[in-house]
PDB file of C-alpha atoms in Angstrom:
ATOM      1  CA  MET A   1      -7.610 -27.000   1.448  1.00 62.00           C
ATOM      2  CA  ALA A   2      -6.084 -29.904   3.313  1.00 65.00           C
ATOM      3  CA  ASP A   3      -5.053 -29.543   6.928  1.00 67.00           C
ATOM      4  CA  ALA A   4      -1.480 -30.369   6.191  1.00 71.00           C
ATOM      5  CA  ASP A   5      -1.310 -27.690   3.388  1.00 78.00           C
ATOM      6  CA  TYR A   6      -3.307 -24.907   5.849  1.00 81.00           C
ATOM      7  CA  GLN A   7      -0.258 -25.701   8.497  1.00 80.00           C
ATOM      8  CA  LEU A   8       2.452 -25.275   5.983  1.00 85.00           C
ATOM      9  CA  MET A   9       0.711 -21.756   5.084  1.00 87.00           C
ATOM     10  CA  LEU A  10       0.520 -20.777   9.008  1.00 84.00           C
ATOM     11  CA  LYS A  11       3.989 -21.735   9.388  1.00 85.00           C
ATOM     12  CA  ALA A  12       5.366 -20.033   6.311  1.00 88.00           C
ATOM     13  CA  THR A  13       3.110 -16.903   7.321  1.00 87.00           C
ATOM     14  CA  TRP A  14       4.261 -16.834  10.914  1.00 84.00           C
ATOM     15  CA  TYR A  15       8.190 -17.161   9.862  1.00 85.00           C
ATOM     16  CA  TYR A  16       7.789 -14.349   7.065  1.00 87.00           C
ATOM     17  CA  TYR A  17       5.798 -11.707   9.024  1.00 84.00           C
ATOM     18  CA  MET A  18       6.568 -12.383  12.865  1.00 77.00           C
ATOM     19  CA  GLU A  19      10.215 -13.919  12.926  1.00 76.00           C
ATOM     20  CA  ASN A  20      11.461 -11.804   9.855  1.00 81.00           C
ATOM     21  CA  TYR A  21      12.863 -15.042   8.082  1.00 86.00           C
ATOM     22  CA  THR A  22      13.534 -14.232   4.394  1.00 90.00           C
ATOM     23  CA  GLN A  23      11.699 -16.601   1.855  1.00 90.00           C
ATOM     24  CA  GLN A  24      14.501 -18.195   1.156  1.00 89.00           C
ATOM     25  CA  GLN A  25      15.015 -19.415   4.504  1.00 89.00           C
ATOM     26  CA  ILE A  26      11.547 -20.253   5.100  1.00 90.00           C
ATOM     27  CA  SER A  27      12.118 -22.673   2.003  1.00 90.00           C
ATOM     28  CA  GLN A  28      14.950 -24.285   3.464  1.00 90.00           C
ATOM     29  CA  LEU A  29      13.365 -24.696   6.918  1.00 87.00           C
ATOM     30  CA  LEU A  30      10.095 -26.274   5.418  1.00 88.00           C
ATOM     31  CA  GLY A  31      11.610 -27.946   2.915  1.00 89.00           C
ATOM     32  CA  VAL A  32      10.001 -26.458  -0.174  1.00 89.00           C
ATOM     33  CA  SER A  33      10.580 -24.406  -3.128  1.00 90.00           C
ATOM     34  CA  ARG A  34      10.912 -20.774  -2.739  1.00 88.00           C
ATOM     35  CA  ALA A  35       8.076 -20.436  -5.366  1.00 89.00           C
ATOM     36  CA  LYS A  36       5.975 -22.709  -3.194  1.00 90.00           C
ATOM     37  CA  VAL A  37       6.651 -20.022   0.069  1.00 91.00           C
ATOM     38  CA  ILE A  38       5.603 -17.359  -2.398  1.00 91.00           C
ATOM     39  CA  ARG A  39       2.231 -19.275  -3.290  1.00 90.00           C
ATOM     40  CA  LEU A  40       1.709 -19.734   0.368  1.00 91.00           C
ATOM     41  CA  LEU A  41       2.235 -16.245   1.432  1.00 91.00           C
ATOM     42  CA  ASP A  42       0.040 -14.982  -1.554  1.00 89.00           C
ATOM     43  CA  GLU A  43      -2.815 -17.393  -0.388  1.00 90.00           C
ATOM     44  CA  ALA A  44      -2.655 -16.389   3.163  1.00 88.00           C
ATOM     45  CA  ARG A  45      -3.077 -12.772   2.430  1.00 86.00           C
ATOM     46  CA  ALA A  46      -6.052 -13.913  -0.249  1.00 85.00           C
ATOM     47  CA  THR A  47      -7.705 -16.040   2.433  1.00 86.00           C
ATOM     48  CA  GLY A  48      -7.202 -13.396   5.406  1.00 83.00           C
ATOM     49  CA  VAL A  49      -5.029 -15.568   7.209  1.00 81.00           C
ATOM     50  CA  ILE A  50      -2.823 -12.464   7.337  1.00 81.00           C
ATOM     51  CA  ARG A  51      -4.454  -9.091   7.535  1.00 76.00           C
ATOM     52  CA  PHE A  52      -2.729  -5.528   7.161  1.00 70.00           C
ATOM     53  CA  LEU A  53      -4.316  -2.753   9.458  1.00 64.00           C
ATOM     54  CA  PHE A  54      -2.763   0.456   8.746  1.00 62.00           C
ATOM     55  CA  ARG A  55      -2.880   2.830  11.536  1.00 64.00           C
ATOM     56  CA  GLU A  56      -3.987   6.530  11.272  1.00 65.00           C
ATOM     57  CA  ASP A  57      -0.167   7.557  11.678  1.00 68.00           C
ATOM     58  CA  ASP A  58       1.131   5.132   9.202  1.00 74.00           C
ATOM     59  CA  ARG A  59      -1.157   6.321   6.428  1.00 77.00           C
ATOM     60  CA  ALA A  60      -0.359   9.686   6.900  1.00 81.00           C
ATOM     61  CA  ARG A  61       3.256   8.718   6.366  1.00 81.00           C
ATOM     62  CA  MET A  62       2.474   7.025   3.182  1.00 85.00           C
ATOM     63  CA  GLU A  63       0.684  10.183   2.167  1.00 90.00           C
ATOM     64  CA  ILE A  64       3.731  11.972   2.703  1.00 93.00           C
ATOM     65  CA  GLU A  65       5.905   9.499   0.796  1.00 93.00           C
ATOM     66  CA  ARG A  66       3.572   9.917  -2.087  1.00 93.00           C
ATOM     67  CA  GLU A  67       3.652  13.838  -1.834  1.00 95.00           C
ATOM     68  CA  LEU A  68       7.429  13.821  -2.020  1.00 96.00           C
ATOM     69  CA  ILE A  69       7.658  11.376  -4.828  1.00 95.00           C
ATOM     70  CA  GLY A  70       5.135  13.539  -6.981  1.00 95.00           C
ATOM     71  CA  HIS A  71       6.696  17.036  -6.002  1.00 96.00           C
ATOM     72  CA  PHE A  72      10.414  16.275  -6.264  1.00 96.00           C
ATOM     73  CA  GLY A  73       9.880  13.633  -9.304  1.00 96.00           C
ATOM     74  CA  LEU A  74      11.533  10.850  -6.792  1.00 96.00           C
ATOM     75  CA  GLU A  75      11.562   7.061  -7.733  1.00 94.00           C
ATOM     76  CA  ASP A  76      10.546   6.051  -4.052  1.00 94.00           C
ATOM     77  CA  ALA A  77      10.668   7.817  -0.781  1.00 94.00           C
ATOM     78  CA  PHE A  78      10.905   6.146   2.789  1.00 92.00           C
ATOM     79  CA  VAL A  79       9.446   8.208   5.592  1.00 91.00           C
ATOM     80  CA  VAL A  80       9.910   7.134   9.459  1.00 90.00           C
ATOM     81  CA  PRO A  81       8.210   8.311  12.598  1.00 86.00           C
ATOM     82  CA  THR A  82      10.376  11.029  13.891  1.00 90.00           C
ATOM     83  CA  PRO A  83      11.506  10.077  17.188  1.00 88.00           C
ATOM     84  CA  ALA A  84      10.671  11.688  20.588  1.00 79.00           C
ATOM     85  CA  HIS A  85      14.324  12.691  21.209  1.00 85.00           C
ATOM     86  CA  ALA A  86      16.203  14.824  18.670  1.00 88.00           C
ATOM     87  CA  ALA A  87      19.436  13.001  19.563  1.00 88.00           C
ATOM     88  CA  ASP A  88      18.172   9.895  18.061  1.00 91.00           C
ATOM     89  CA  LEU A  89      17.164  11.160  14.776  1.00 93.00           C
ATOM     90  CA  THR A  90      20.415  10.409  12.940  1.00 94.00           C
ATOM     91  CA  GLN A  91      20.425   6.782  13.995  1.00 92.00           C
ATOM     92  CA  SER A  92      16.629   6.495  13.212  1.00 92.00           C
ATOM     93  CA  ILE A  93      16.950   7.419   9.815  1.00 94.00           C
ATOM     94  CA  ALA A  94      20.384   5.696   9.142  1.00 94.00           C
ATOM     95  CA  GLN A  95      18.514   2.478  10.379  1.00 90.00           C
ATOM     96  CA  ALA A  96      15.809   2.962   7.951  1.00 91.00           C
ATOM     97  CA  ALA A  97      18.230   3.540   5.031  1.00 94.00           C
ATOM     98  CA  SER A  98      20.028   0.390   5.716  1.00 91.00           C
ATOM     99  CA  VAL A  99      16.793  -1.604   5.502  1.00 87.00           C
ATOM    100  CA  TYR A 100      16.165   0.134   2.376  1.00 91.00           C
ATOM    101  CA  ILE A 101      19.307  -0.729   1.022  1.00 92.00           C
ATOM    102  CA  ALA A 102      19.509  -4.304   2.249  1.00 87.00           C
ATOM    103  CA  ASP A 103      15.831  -4.793   0.642  1.00 83.00           C
ATOM    104  CA  HIS A 104      17.071  -3.396  -2.470  1.00 88.00           C
ATOM    105  CA  LEU A 105      20.571  -4.206  -3.162  1.00 89.00           C
ATOM    106  CA  ARG A 106      21.431  -7.466  -4.727  1.00 86.00           C
ATOM    107  CA  ALA A 107      23.350  -9.950  -3.143  1.00 81.00           C
ATOM    108  CA  ASP A 108      27.223  -9.074  -3.286  1.00 82.00           C
ATOM    109  CA  GLY A 109      25.846  -6.096  -4.842  1.00 88.00           C
ATOM    110  CA  PHE A 110      28.251  -2.656  -5.223  1.00 94.00           C
ATOM    111  CA  LEU A 111      27.191   0.226  -3.020  1.00 95.00           C
ATOM    112  CA  ASN A 112      28.647   3.767  -3.346  1.00 97.00           C
ATOM    113  CA  ILE A 113      28.631   5.510  -0.077  1.00 96.00           C
ATOM    114  CA  GLY A 114      29.321   9.284   1.087  1.00 95.00           C
ATOM    115  CA  TYR A 115      31.063  11.114   3.691  1.00 89.00           C
ATOM    116  CA  GLY A 116      29.358  12.177   6.777  1.00 88.00           C
ATOM    117  CA  ASP A 117      27.667  11.019  10.095  1.00 89.00           C
ATOM    118  CA  MET A 118      24.616   9.691   8.599  1.00 94.00           C
ATOM    119  CA  THR A 119      26.572   7.825   6.076  1.00 93.00           C
ATOM    120  CA  GLY A 120      28.864   6.224   8.802  1.00 90.00           C
ATOM    121  CA  LEU A 121      25.786   4.983  10.841  1.00 91.00           C
ATOM    122  CA  ILE A 122      24.486   3.476   7.744  1.00 92.00           C
ATOM    123  CA  LEU A 123      27.620   1.676   7.056  1.00 89.00           C
ATOM    124  CA  ASP A 124      27.692   0.376  10.735  1.00 86.00           C
ATOM    125  CA  ASN A 125      24.083  -0.815  10.280  1.00 86.00           C
ATOM    126  CA  LEU A 126      24.697  -2.731   7.282  1.00 86.00           C
ATOM    127  CA  ALA A 127      28.074  -4.102   8.511  1.00 80.00           C
ATOM    128  CA  SER A 128      26.472  -5.797  11.580  1.00 77.00           C
ATOM    129  CA  SER A 129      23.086  -6.785   9.919  1.00 71.00           C
ATOM    130  CA  ARG A 130      23.157  -7.635   6.431  1.00 59.00           C
ATOM    131  CA  ARG A 131      23.291 -11.360   5.924  1.00 57.00           C
ATOM    132  CA  SER A 132      25.139 -11.482   2.566  1.00 64.00           C
ATOM    133  CA  ASP A 133      28.333 -10.019   1.329  1.00 73.00           C
ATOM    134  CA  ILE A 134      28.321  -6.465   0.463  1.00 82.00           C
ATOM    135  CA  ASN A 135      30.821  -4.315  -1.673  1.00 90.00           C
ATOM    136  CA  VAL A 136      31.239  -0.573  -0.638  1.00 92.00           C
ATOM    137  CA  ALA A 137      33.152   2.041  -2.579  1.00 95.00           C
ATOM    138  CA  SER A 138      33.809   5.283  -1.265  1.00 95.00           C
ATOM    139  CA  LEU A 139      32.840   8.573  -3.054  1.00 97.00           C
ATOM    140  CA  THR A 140      35.319  10.748  -1.522  1.00 95.00           C
ATOM    141  CA  GLY A 141      38.604  10.511   0.138  1.00 93.00           C
ATOM    142  CA  GLY A 142      39.326  10.384   3.889  1.00 89.00           C
ATOM    143  CA  VAL A 143      39.709   6.528   4.752  1.00 87.00           C
ATOM    144  CA  SER A 144      39.105   6.817   8.446  1.00 83.00           C
ATOM    145  CA  TYR A 145      35.489   8.212   7.890  1.00 80.00           C
ATOM    146  CA  TYR A 146      34.503   5.042   6.101  1.00 82.00           C
ATOM    147  CA  LEU A 147      35.740   2.423   8.635  1.00 78.00           C
ATOM    148  CA  PRO A 148      32.871   0.573  10.328  1.00 70.00           C
ATOM    149  CA  LYS A 149      32.917   0.781  14.264  1.00 67.00           C
ATOM    150  CA  VAL A 150      31.360  -2.744  14.606  1.00 55.00           C
ATOM    151  CA  SER A 151      34.028  -5.796  15.080  1.00 50.00           C
ATOM    152  CA  SER A 152      35.284  -6.775  11.863  1.00 47.00           C
ATOM    153  CA  GLU A 153      34.308 -10.212  12.889  1.00 48.00           C
ATOM    154  CA  VAL A 154      30.653  -9.592  12.430  1.00 48.00           C
ATOM    155  CA  PHE A 155      30.033  -8.439   9.014  1.00 55.00           C
ATOM    156  CA  ALA A 156      30.852  -9.567   5.427  1.00 65.00           C
ATOM    157  CA  MET A 157      31.921  -6.244   3.712  1.00 77.00           C
ATOM    158  CA  HIS A 158      34.320  -5.550   1.099  1.00 86.00           C
ATOM    159  CA  LEU A 159      35.775  -2.010   1.458  1.00 89.00           C
ATOM    160  CA  TYR A 160      37.259   0.010  -1.589  1.00 93.00           C
ATOM    161  CA  LEU A 161      38.330   3.265  -0.218  1.00 93.00           C
ATOM    162  CA  VAL A 162      40.094   6.318  -2.118  1.00 94.00           C
ATOM    163  CA  PRO A 163      43.444   6.395  -0.304  1.00 93.00           C
ATOM    164  CA  SER A 164      43.766  10.301   0.254  1.00 93.00           C
ATOM    165  CA  PRO A 165      42.617  12.931   2.641  1.00 92.00           C
ATOM    166  CA  LEU A 166      39.330  14.379   2.217  1.00 92.00           C
ATOM    167  CA  ILE A 167      40.908  17.924   1.564  1.00 91.00           C
ATOM    168  CA  LEU A 168      44.405  18.823   0.391  1.00 91.00           C
ATOM    169  CA  SER A 169      46.458  21.948   1.029  1.00 90.00           C
ATOM    170  CA  SER A 170      46.462  22.911  -2.755  1.00 93.00           C
ATOM    171  CA  ALA A 171      44.739  22.556  -5.740  1.00 93.00           C
ATOM    172  CA  GLU A 172      48.218  21.465  -7.323  1.00 95.00           C
ATOM    173  CA  LEU A 173      48.365  18.641  -4.952  1.00 95.00           C
ATOM    174  CA  ARG A 174      44.781  17.560  -5.285  1.00 95.00           C
ATOM    175  CA  ASP A 175      45.001  17.629  -8.972  1.00 95.00           C
ATOM    176  CA  GLN A 176      48.406  15.169  -8.847  1.00 95.00           C
ATOM    177  CA  LEU A 177      46.756  12.804  -6.555  1.00 94.00           C
ATOM    178  CA  LEU A 178      43.944  12.398  -8.838  1.00 94.00           C
ATOM    179  CA  LYS A 179      46.181  10.956 -11.559  1.00 95.00           C
ATOM    180  CA  GLU A 180      47.216   8.008  -9.176  1.00 95.00           C
ATOM    181  CA  PRO A 181      46.087   4.742 -10.461  1.00 95.00           C
ATOM    182  CA  ALA A 182      44.897   3.472  -6.868  1.00 94.00           C
ATOM    183  CA  ILE A 183      42.590   6.596  -6.724  1.00 95.00           C
ATOM    184  CA  GLN A 184      41.420   6.619 -10.200  1.00 96.00           C
ATOM    185  CA  ASP A 185      40.509   2.958  -9.872  1.00 95.00           C
ATOM    186  CA  VAL A 186      37.988   3.403  -7.047  1.00 95.00           C
ATOM    187  CA  PHE A 187      36.636   6.233  -8.941  1.00 95.00           C
ATOM    188  CA  ARG A 188      35.830   3.908 -11.660  1.00 95.00           C
ATOM    189  CA  MET A 189      34.281   1.331  -9.642  1.00 95.00           C
ATOM    190  CA  THR A 190      31.834   4.059  -8.398  1.00 95.00           C
ATOM    191  CA  SER A 191      30.581   4.447 -12.012  1.00 93.00           C
ATOM    192  CA  HIS A 192      29.223   1.009 -11.931  1.00 94.00           C
ATOM    193  CA  ALA A 193      27.869   0.470  -8.609  1.00 95.00           C
ATOM    194  CA  ASP A 194      24.218  -0.780  -8.305  1.00 95.00           C
ATOM    195  CA  MET A 195      23.224   2.003  -5.670  1.00 96.00           C
ATOM    196  CA  THR A 196      24.358   4.835  -4.040  1.00 98.00           C
ATOM    197  CA  VAL A 197      23.595   6.678  -0.625  1.00 98.00           C
ATOM    198  CA  VAL A 198      24.783  10.018   0.420  1.00 97.00           C
ATOM    199  CA  GLY A 199      24.076  12.464   3.279  1.00 96.00           C
ATOM    200  CA  VAL A 200      23.409  16.142   3.395  1.00 96.00           C
ATOM    201  CA  GLY A 201      25.265  18.718   5.327  1.00 93.00           C
ATOM    202  CA  SER A 202      23.916  21.669   6.793  1.00 92.00           C
ATOM    203  CA  MET A 203      25.367  25.280   7.379  1.00 90.00           C
ATOM    204  CA  ASP A 204      24.689  24.832  11.092  1.00 86.00           C
ATOM    205  CA  GLU A 205      27.817  25.396  13.488  1.00 80.00           C
ATOM    206  CA  ASP A 206      27.487  21.800  14.468  1.00 78.00           C
ATOM    207  CA  ALA A 207      28.143  20.434  11.109  1.00 78.00           C
ATOM    208  CA  THR A 208      30.123  17.190  10.902  1.00 77.00           C
ATOM    209  CA  ILE A 209      32.556  18.976   8.783  1.00 78.00           C
ATOM    210  CA  ILE A 210      33.128  21.449  11.433  1.00 80.00           C
ATOM    211  CA  ARG A 211      33.386  18.965  14.477  1.00 80.00           C
ATOM    212  CA  ASN A 212      35.723  17.033  12.386  1.00 76.00           C
ATOM    213  CA  GLY A 213      38.067  20.189  11.768  1.00 77.00           C
ATOM    214  CA  ILE A 214      38.063  19.727   8.193  1.00 77.00           C
ATOM    215  CA  LEU A 215      36.886  23.375   7.583  1.00 79.00           C
ATOM    216  CA  SER A 216      37.468  26.166  10.183  1.00 81.00           C
ATOM    217  CA  LYS A 217      34.467  28.436  11.359  1.00 83.00           C
ATOM    218  CA  THR A 218      36.024  31.145   9.180  1.00 86.00           C
ATOM    219  CA  ASP A 219      36.098  28.827   6.270  1.00 84.00           C
ATOM    220  CA  PHE A 220      32.279  28.315   6.744  1.00 86.00           C
ATOM    221  CA  ALA A 221      31.419  31.720   7.623  1.00 87.00           C
ATOM    222  CA  LEU A 222      32.724  32.737   3.858  1.00 89.00           C
ATOM    223  CA  LEU A 223      30.688  29.722   2.492  1.00 89.00           C
ATOM    224  CA  LYS A 224      27.675  31.220   3.944  1.00 90.00           C
ATOM    225  CA  MET A 225      28.486  34.490   2.680  1.00 91.00           C
ATOM    226  CA  GLN A 226      28.588  33.098  -0.759  1.00 92.00           C
ATOM    227  CA  GLY A 227      25.073  31.664  -0.800  1.00 93.00           C
ATOM    228  CA  ALA A 228      25.878  27.946   0.543  1.00 94.00           C
ATOM    229  CA  VAL A 229      23.029  26.227   2.113  1.00 96.00           C
ATOM    230  CA  GLY A 230      24.714  23.155   2.700  1.00 94.00           C
ATOM    231  CA  ASP A 231      26.657  20.281   1.000  1.00 94.00           C
ATOM    232  CA  ILE A 232      26.763  17.064  -0.437  1.00 96.00           C
ATOM    233  CA  LEU A 233      29.865  15.019  -0.620  1.00 95.00           C
ATOM    234  CA  ASN A 234      31.770  18.107   0.423  1.00 92.00           C
ATOM    235  CA  HIS A 235      30.638  20.188  -2.517  1.00 94.00           C
ATOM    236  CA  PHE A 236      28.844  23.151  -1.071  1.00 94.00           C
ATOM    237  CA  ILE A 237      25.588  24.103  -3.018  1.00 96.00           C
ATOM    238  CA  ASP A 238      23.218  27.139  -3.244  1.00 96.00           C
ATOM    239  CA  ALA A 239      19.596  27.474  -2.916  1.00 96.00           C
ATOM    240  CA  ASP A 240      19.207  26.236  -6.379  1.00 95.00           C
ATOM    241  CA  GLY A 241      21.549  23.202  -5.978  1.00 96.00           C
ATOM    242  CA  ASN A 242      24.330  24.792  -8.008  1.00 95.00           C
ATOM    243  CA  PRO A 243      28.079  24.339  -6.562  1.00 93.00           C
ATOM    244  CA  VAL A 244      29.402  27.260  -4.954  1.00 92.00           C
ATOM    245  CA  GLY A 245      32.875  28.208  -6.754  1.00 84.00           C
ATOM    246  CA  THR A 246      35.624  28.562  -3.839  1.00 81.00           C
ATOM    247  CA  SER A 247      39.163  27.494  -3.150  1.00 80.00           C
ATOM    248  CA  ILE A 248      38.027  24.808  -1.163  1.00 84.00           C
ATOM    249  CA  GLU A 249      36.017  22.794  -4.304  1.00 88.00           C
ATOM    250  CA  LYS A 250      39.509  22.871  -5.963  1.00 90.00           C
ATOM    251  CA  ARG A 251      41.184  21.206  -3.063  1.00 92.00           C
ATOM    252  CA  ILE A 252      38.461  18.184  -2.235  1.00 93.00           C
ATOM    253  CA  VAL A 253      38.948  14.603  -3.269  1.00 95.00           C
ATOM    254  CA  SER A 254      35.401  13.682  -4.220  1.00 95.00           C
ATOM    255  CA  SER A 255      33.381  12.471  -6.945  1.00 96.00           C
ATOM    256  CA  SER A 256      31.566  15.316  -8.749  1.00 95.00           C
ATOM    257  CA  LEU A 257      28.132  16.213  -8.262  1.00 96.00           C
ATOM    258  CA  ASP A 258      27.722  15.859 -12.288  1.00 95.00           C
ATOM    259  CA  LYS A 259      28.887  12.161 -11.652  1.00 96.00           C
ATOM    260  CA  LEU A 260      26.482  11.750  -8.838  1.00 96.00           C
ATOM    261  CA  GLN A 261      23.366  12.753 -11.144  1.00 94.00           C
ATOM    262  CA  SER A 262      24.886  10.197 -13.471  1.00 94.00           C
ATOM    263  CA  MET A 263      24.672   7.244 -10.840  1.00 95.00           C
ATOM    264  CA  ARG A 264      22.039   4.815 -10.550  1.00 88.00           C
ATOM    265  CA  ASN A 265      19.791   4.531  -7.609  1.00 94.00           C
ATOM    266  CA  VAL A 266      21.104   7.469  -5.519  1.00 97.00           C
ATOM    267  CA  ILE A 267      19.341   7.423  -2.030  1.00 98.00           C
ATOM    268  CA  GLY A 268      19.668  10.821  -0.185  1.00 98.00           C
ATOM    269  CA  ALA A 269      19.238  10.476   3.831  1.00 98.00           C
ATOM    270  CA  ALA A 270      18.931  13.291   6.067  1.00 97.00           C
ATOM    271  CA  GLY A 271      16.761  14.883   8.652  1.00 97.00           C
ATOM    272  CA  GLY A 272      16.367  17.890  10.717  1.00 95.00           C
ATOM    273  CA  SER A 273      15.130  21.245  10.276  1.00 95.00           C
ATOM    274  CA  VAL A 274      18.786  22.823   9.785  1.00 95.00           C
ATOM    275  CA  LYS A 275      18.987  20.614   6.772  1.00 96.00           C
ATOM    276  CA  VAL A 276      15.616  21.255   5.140  1.00 97.00           C
ATOM    277  CA  PRO A 277      17.199  24.413   2.960  1.00 97.00           C
ATOM    278  CA  ALA A 278      20.281  21.979   1.562  1.00 97.00           C
ATOM    279  CA  MET A 279      17.753  19.038   1.043  1.00 98.00           C
ATOM    280  CA  HIS A 280      15.291  21.113  -0.797  1.00 98.00           C
ATOM    281  CA  ALA A 281      18.245  22.459  -2.882  1.00 98.00           C
ATOM    282  CA  ALA A 282      19.459  19.089  -3.533  1.00 98.00           C
ATOM    283  CA  LEU A 283      15.904  17.553  -4.486  1.00 97.00           C
ATOM    284  CA  THR A 284      15.022  20.145  -6.682  1.00 96.00           C
ATOM    285  CA  HIS A 285      18.385  19.872  -8.709  1.00 96.00           C
ATOM    286  CA  GLY A 286      17.592  16.436  -8.984  1.00 96.00           C
ATOM    287  CA  TYR A 287      20.732  14.751  -7.155  1.00 97.00           C
ATOM    288  CA  PHE A 288      18.650  12.061  -5.569  1.00 96.00           C
ATOM    289  CA  ASN A 289      16.268   9.557  -6.999  1.00 95.00           C
ATOM    290  CA  VAL A 290      15.204   8.114  -3.364  1.00 97.00           C
ATOM    291  CA  LEU A 291      14.807  10.023  -0.161  1.00 97.00           C
ATOM    292  CA  VAL A 292      15.068   8.761   3.409  1.00 97.00           C
ATOM    293  CA  THR A 293      13.791  11.118   6.170  1.00 96.00           C
ATOM    294  CA  ASP A 294      11.692  11.437   9.020  1.00 94.00           C
ATOM    295  CA  GLU A 295       8.057  12.472   9.112  1.00 92.00           C
ATOM    296  CA  GLN A 296       8.792  15.880  10.492  1.00 95.00           C
ATOM    297  CA  THR A 297      11.236  17.026   7.910  1.00 97.00           C
ATOM    298  CA  ALA A 298       9.256  15.641   4.959  1.00 97.00           C
ATOM    299  CA  LYS A 299       6.348  17.955   6.378  1.00 96.00           C
ATOM    300  CA  GLU A 300       8.652  20.940   6.798  1.00 97.00           C
ATOM    301  CA  LEU A 301      10.361  20.079   3.038  1.00 97.00           C
ATOM    302  CA  LEU A 302       7.257  20.099   1.506  1.00 96.00           C
ATOM    303  CA  GLU A 303       6.166  23.562   3.405  1.00 96.00           C
ATOM    304  CA  TYR A 304       9.506  25.049   2.494  1.00 93.00           C
ATOM    305  CA  SER A 305       8.864  24.222  -1.241  1.00 90.00           C
ATOM    306  CA  THR A 306       5.512  26.113  -1.139  1.00 87.00           C
ATOM    307  CA  LYS A 307       7.306  29.266   0.136  1.00 82.00           C
ATOM    308  CA  SER A 308      10.376  29.068  -2.121  1.00 71.00           C
TER     309      SER A 308
END
């Protein structure tokens, strides 16, 4: 290999693996085609210029990912190290999910997103880090839950939100609102999105839906009595993943779980021991194609599955 070609390969390799440049950015920087950049990176791996060494803990996480995929019939799984502090868990998984989405969603693609703390953090991460435009459609009502907390000047994001509260006072009012063209338009968009990401709610008293005052503790206690183990898109599910029939179900403005199952590339992002029963129910029912979680939760999920 000529010295000039070798130097070009070194630069491409450094920019890609150490500086996190995209192949297109390297192409522009070095003045070569993107195809040339790909060939340079392939050659760097083949000749040993760049070598991948997996630590034991990395190998363990990869094995857990394969177990999750095989056991629950997933298309993919992304397991990240469990942070030292429990308070950092949601942010850690949200960052991982945003990286996964950024890597798999096409430029100017459409993403459906659900309600919750996890998905709110994913939205913030995408808003502040994604380089290309992204189109986001909400899967539920509750406009304020879908507004990124970062400055609007730092992101290229187009939000298509369902203009209604998350839960209404009566089933009759909900039914009337769902006939509004503005709401129907957003829900129609969600059927055609490239990717969907949702969180999983637990039946813990610190659940988002309690902290936000959407449901009372009495409502929550009743749901537990009726067999609810958690919720997805504010639809409460039992241990088999089936919706729990309550008056609350008739008052929420949210995409149905049947519709969720018909969507493409559905990512479930969640972690923590309190969410394991609900995550297990969602996975066994087939609501997700991809799971993003942490290592400890993944282990508990697999153990829980053997006991169920």
